[in-house]
Amino acid sequence: MMTHLAFVFGLLGNIVSFMVYLAPVPTFYKIYKKKSTEGFQSVPYVVGLFSAMLWIYYAFLKPDTTLLITINSVGCFIQTFYICFFLFYATKKAKMDTVKLLLSMNVVGLGLIILLTQFFSKGSNRAQIVGWICLIFSFCVFVAPLGVLRQVIRTKSVEYMPFQLSFFLTLSAVMWFFYGLLRKDYNIAIPNVLGFSLGVIQMTLYLIYKNVKKVNKEVKLEITEIVVDEELKLSEEILKEQIIDVVKLSAMVCSEIIPMVTAHDLKNEINLPQLNVIINEDMIIKPKAII
């Protein structure tokens, strides 16, 4: 009975884990549309590849672990595809960082684990040692999204934390927890307790911050409109002041070029038939045109 239940949960774990592997597809579609990896990182996919390869090695050391081999083999293929896709659109620095991580983890790291366990351990001890390594690494994998959680809290944006991935990771953790528990394989069961807890936290943060970005955009738009209105009003006031200054300047210039007539000129019988002259001794008299 327990074996059958373990098989059912293992089968469900395979299906859900396959959905987990497909969850980043929208992310890579964004990368394809924008032709840039932007703020996305290759770390989850390199770590995912390493995890799948490590669990395959562990499964070969244990009996009746076909379900572990199948899903992790699929995982290796899909994660490799994601990494290649990422490298195609990544910047030069991101490419170098990804290659370094691949070499250090999947070549050097996994190679050392296989060599050391093959030469320095035997039989059931080998499976136990690799199981503990898988357990510790699974804890690290589940703790890795804490960096993303910190970014979400700091930026109040869930742009780089897809909800689908968090949901399927949580569901997958539940399935594999019961699979490990029913098989009494605690190397599989224990890490998924942490996986479930962190998955719930991720989904909660997503629900809290999913609408914050829209609100921020609306506030920024309102502030921009207010600033533009103030700038327009200020421009109008400056323009009015400039017009007044021009009018004053024009009046001053015009007063300087209008012919000036003095009392002395009138005494000398200057004939100005078309002008109405206001005479005042010792003053400059400005003529006015008769309308």
CSV table of N, CA and C in Angstrom, one decimal, residues 139-154 161 194 197-199 201-202 205:
chain,number,residue,atom,x,y,z
A,139,PHE,N,18.8,22.2,0.2
A,139,PHE,CA,18.6,23.3,1.2
A,139,PHE,C,19.1,24.6,0.5
A,140,CYS,N,20.3,24.5,-0.1
A,140,CYS,CA,20.9,25.7,-0.7
A,140,CYS,C,20.0,26.2,-1.9
A,141,VAL,N,19.4,25.3,-2.6
A,141,VAL,CA,18.6,25.6,-3.8
A,141,VAL,C,17.3,26.3,-3.3
A,142,PHE,N,16.7,25.8,-2.2
A,142,PHE,CA,15.5,26.5,-1.7
A,142,PHE,C,15.8,27.8,-1.1
A,143,VAL,N,17.0,28.0,-0.5
A,143,VAL,CA,17.4,29.2,0.1
A,143,VAL,C,17.8,30.3,-0.9
A,144,ALA,N,18.2,29.8,-2.1
A,144,ALA,CA,18.7,30.8,-3.2
A,144,ALA,C,17.7,31.9,-3.5
A,145,PRO,N,16.4,31.5,-3.6
A,145,PRO,CA,15.4,32.6,-3.9
A,145,PRO,C,15.3,33.7,-2.9
A,146,LEU,N,16.0,33.6,-1.7
A,146,LEU,CA,15.9,34.6,-0.7
A,146,LEU,C,16.5,36.0,-1.3
A,147,GLY,N,17.4,35.8,-2.2
A,147,GLY,CA,18.0,37.0,-2.9
A,147,GLY,C,16.9,37.7,-3.7
A,148,VAL,N,16.1,36.9,-4.4
A,148,VAL,CA,15.0,37.5,-5.1
A,148,VAL,C,13.9,38.1,-4.2
A,149,LEU,N,13.7,37.4,-3.1
A,149,LEU,CA,12.7,38.0,-2.1
A,149,LEU,C,13.2,39.3,-1.6
A,150,ARG,N,14.5,39.5,-1.3
A,150,ARG,CA,15.0,40.7,-0.9
A,150,ARG,C,14.9,41.8,-1.9
A,151,GLN,N,15.1,41.4,-3.2
A,151,GLN,CA,14.9,42.4,-4.3
A,151,GLN,C,13.4,42.8,-4.4
A,152,VAL,N,12.5,41.9,-4.2
A,152,VAL,CA,11.1,42.2,-4.3
A,152,VAL,C,10.7,43.2,-3.2
A,153,ILE,N,11.2,42.9,-2.0
A,153,ILE,CA,10.8,43.8,-0.9
A,153,ILE,C,11.4,45.2,-1.1
A,154,ARG,N,12.7,45.2,-1.6
A,154,ARG,CA,13.4,46.5,-1.7
A,154,ARG,C,12.8,47.4,-2.9
A,161,MET,N,10.1,37.9,-10.4
A,161,MET,CA,9.7,36.7,-9.6
A,161,MET,C,8.4,36.2,-10.1
A,194,LEU,N,11.3,22.8,3.7
A,194,LEU,CA,11.8,24.2,3.5
A,194,LEU,C,11.3,24.7,2.2
A,197,SER,N,7.7,25.9,2.5
A,197,SER,CA,7.6,27.1,3.3
A,197,SER,C,8.0,28.4,2.5
A,198,LEU,N,9.1,28.3,1.8
A,198,LEU,CA,9.6,29.4,1.0
A,198,LEU,C,8.7,29.7,-0.2
A,199,GLY,N,8.1,28.6,-0.7
A,199,GLY,CA,7.2,28.8,-1.8
A,199,GLY,C,6.0,29.6,-1.4
A,201,ILE,N,5.9,31.7,1.1
A,201,ILE,CA,6.3,33.1,1.3
A,201,ILE,C,6.4,33.9,0.0
A,202,GLN,N,7.0,33.2,-1.1
A,202,GLN,CA,7.1,33.9,-2.4
A,202,GLN,C,5.7,34.3,-2.9
A,205,LEU,N,4.3,37.3,-1.0
A,205,LEU,CA,4.9,38.5,-1.5
A,205,LEU,C,4.4,39.0,-2.8
